[in-house]
């Protein structure tokens, strides 16, 4: 019998990417093989995001496309999961007759059963029950196969912070951490399959384990650091209010922990930070940045900013711009504020007009663009350790011919900067560098990447952090 085919469409954050892999593994157990071709699918799952209005619009527009497809393919099963599904539940079935299943953020382990019911009874189902089971079943932990160098590993789910603009605590539920043993077992299995780098995921990793009396996040990192064969550890996201000295010193002492932190500031105005319920001030944020740089001078710091939060005036926005210039972030994600019911900011007065929000976004992005470019250019002439992901996009697309005698590879520095590089024949002939740490001399810095040439294919342990005797 031909296997049934599953097409998975993932929108949103890294946590959704991780969840989609779990969905694929659950469905493999009942005979579904993944396909990259939409038209071949017997089952289509859309994993949705609702954190900003744009992501939700994307989800509904894709669902509309699927509804049209189903007119010609009556037996196609369509499931919608993730944050939009959690929030909208039955309303999705009411609004879209083509959808067969709506499952919430805590229903992933029930999917095989739900799909089997639909296959046999041709019914339509909504399952948005919030049942906290953060640990993935042991049977799945060791089954993650991958040809990728770097993988995401969710270590905790949900959020208890209730930032005024944010819908996450409502759609992902209360903060729950996975057991450290289960996390370590999963990472060991990934490493056995060739993975070299993991990114640990949680809405606020600094509070890992706290409400369940598990080990601290820094202790978890130390345990993961011991896994043989693993080269690098990253994590996201950190909440500034909970970033403690133990984690800051971890950037110096935990050998495999990369020199990069994503530390969302959201605004540079104390008045707005208070309205956002962020629980730190601009000064406290700047102190943490200083402590990070004192402890780990080469650390790269990136951030998130929301422009046009209700009540944000010119002075508040100027303070945000000043903070961006003062910190000199290595990269910045800036978002236009959007109302996300039931997040409490929906009810705040003094909404900022769409045109002001759009102008402020352009302004802040232009400031950051200059900063990123100049930070990248400062690296020209240095040598950086790069963990190679594979061929560069240019190479993969087959249009590098004539530009250079050797192949172009791509990877990231410890500070998370993308580097495209060549290997001169004098260094090695046709080496397979995927998953290898390579010393790259940086020749050029652009807005989004660096380029250079390999000079060292034999890293030492100290090279893992990208420092060794090289300028960082
Ligand atoms: N409007 C705009 N941006 C938002 N974010 C979260 N909620 C909203 C919203 N309602 C941004 C924050 C967060 C990132 C993941 O998305 O900056 O850090
Ligand atoms: Fe949302 Fe704040 Fe929780 Fe992040 S910390 S998920 S912004 S509520």
PDB file of C-alpha atoms and ligand atoms in Angstrom, residues 13 50-53 163-168 203 237 262 264-266 276 278 303-307 309 333-341 343 345-346, ligand 1:
ATOM      1  CA  UNK A  13       8.417  31.315  15.511  1.00  0.00           C
ATOM      2  CA  UNK A  50      -1.110  34.805  16.104  1.00  0.00           C
ATOM      3  CA  UNK A  51       1.568  36.894  17.843  1.00  0.00           C
ATOM      4  CA  UNK A  52       1.171  39.731  15.335  1.00  0.00           C
ATOM      5  CA  UNK A  53      -1.728  40.549  12.998  1.00  0.00           C
ATOM      6  CA  UNK A 163       3.303  41.705  28.821  1.00  0.00           C
ATOM      7  CA  UNK A 164       0.440  44.044  27.964  1.00  0.00           C
ATOM      8  CA  UNK A 165       0.692  43.648  24.175  1.00  0.00           C
ATOM      9  CA  UNK A 166       1.238  39.895  24.053  1.00  0.00           C
ATOM     10  CA  UNK A 167      -1.169  37.088  23.289  1.00  0.00           C
ATOM     11  CA  UNK A 168       1.277  34.251  24.087  1.00  0.00           C
ATOM     12  CA  UNK A 203       9.495  32.233  25.995  1.00  0.00           C
ATOM     13  CA  UNK A 237      14.502  34.091  24.407  1.00  0.00           C
ATOM     14  CA  UNK A 262      18.773  37.835  22.103  1.00  0.00           C
ATOM     15  CA  UNK A 264      14.262  41.931  23.738  1.00  0.00           C
ATOM     16  CA  UNK A 265      14.053  45.471  25.127  1.00  0.00           C
ATOM     17  CA  UNK A 266      10.746  46.431  23.398  1.00  0.00           C
ATOM     18  CA  UNK A 276       3.933  47.283  28.685  1.00  0.00           C
ATOM     19  CA  UNK A 278       7.908  44.630  31.344  1.00  0.00           C
ATOM     20  CA  UNK A 303      16.817  42.661  20.410  1.00  0.00           C
ATOM     21  CA  UNK A 304      13.114  43.155  19.628  1.00  0.00           C
ATOM     22  CA  UNK A 305      11.378  46.530  19.602  1.00  0.00           C
ATOM     23  CA  UNK A 306       7.729  47.426  19.238  1.00  0.00           C
ATOM     24  CA  UNK A 307       7.006  50.825  17.694  1.00  0.00           C
ATOM     25  CA  UNK A 309       2.632  50.996  21.473  1.00  0.00           C
ATOM     26  CA  UNK A 333      13.734  42.972  14.937  1.00  0.00           C
ATOM     27  CA  UNK A 334      11.393  45.959  14.953  1.00  0.00           C
ATOM     28  CA  UNK A 335       7.626  45.426  14.845  1.00  0.00           C
ATOM     29  CA  UNK A 336       4.635  47.697  14.354  1.00  0.00           C
ATOM     30  CA  UNK A 337       2.352  47.428  17.358  1.00  0.00           C
ATOM     31  CA  UNK A 338      -0.840  45.501  16.577  1.00  0.00           C
ATOM     32  CA  UNK A 339      -3.851  44.849  18.818  1.00  0.00           C
ATOM     33  CA  UNK A 340      -3.971  41.158  19.752  1.00  0.00           C
ATOM     34  CA  UNK A 341      -7.091  40.447  21.816  1.00  0.00           C
ATOM     35  CA  UNK A 343      -3.949  41.057  25.396  1.00  0.00           C
ATOM     36  CA  UNK A 345      -3.123  46.667  25.621  1.00  0.00           C
ATOM     37  CA  UNK A 346      -6.132  46.360  23.298  1.00  0.00           C
TER      38      UNK A 346
HETATM   39  N1  LIG B   1       2.416  43.894  18.335  1.00  0.00           N
HETATM   40  C1  LIG B   1       3.661  44.015  17.800  1.00  0.00           C
HETATM   41  N2  LIG B   1       4.700  43.236  18.137  1.00  0.00           N
HETATM   42  C2  LIG B   1       4.471  42.270  19.048  1.00  0.00           C
HETATM   43  N3  LIG B   1       5.300  41.347  19.571  1.00  0.00           N
HETATM   44  C3  LIG B   1       4.585  40.585  20.438  1.00  0.00           C
HETATM   45  N4  LIG B   1       3.302  41.024  20.490  1.00  0.00           N
HETATM   46  C4  LIG B   1       3.210  42.076  19.632  1.00  0.00           C
HETATM   47  C5  LIG B   1       2.157  42.932  19.256  1.00  0.00           C
HETATM   48  N5  LIG B   1       0.926  42.839  19.779  1.00  0.00           N
HETATM   49  C6  LIG B   1       6.728  41.252  19.248  1.00  0.00           C
HETATM   50  C7  LIG B   1       7.610  41.493  20.491  1.00  0.00           C
HETATM   51  C8  LIG B   1       8.135  40.108  20.801  1.00  0.00           C
HETATM   52  C9  LIG B   1       8.203  39.496  19.417  1.00  0.00           C
HETATM   53  C10 LIG B   1       8.275  38.014  19.392  1.00  0.00           C
HETATM   54  O1  LIG B   1       7.014  39.934  18.796  1.00  0.00           O
HETATM   55  O2  LIG B   1       8.655  42.368  20.143  1.00  0.00           O
HETATM   56  O3  LIG B   1       9.397  40.137  21.445  1.00  0.00           O
END
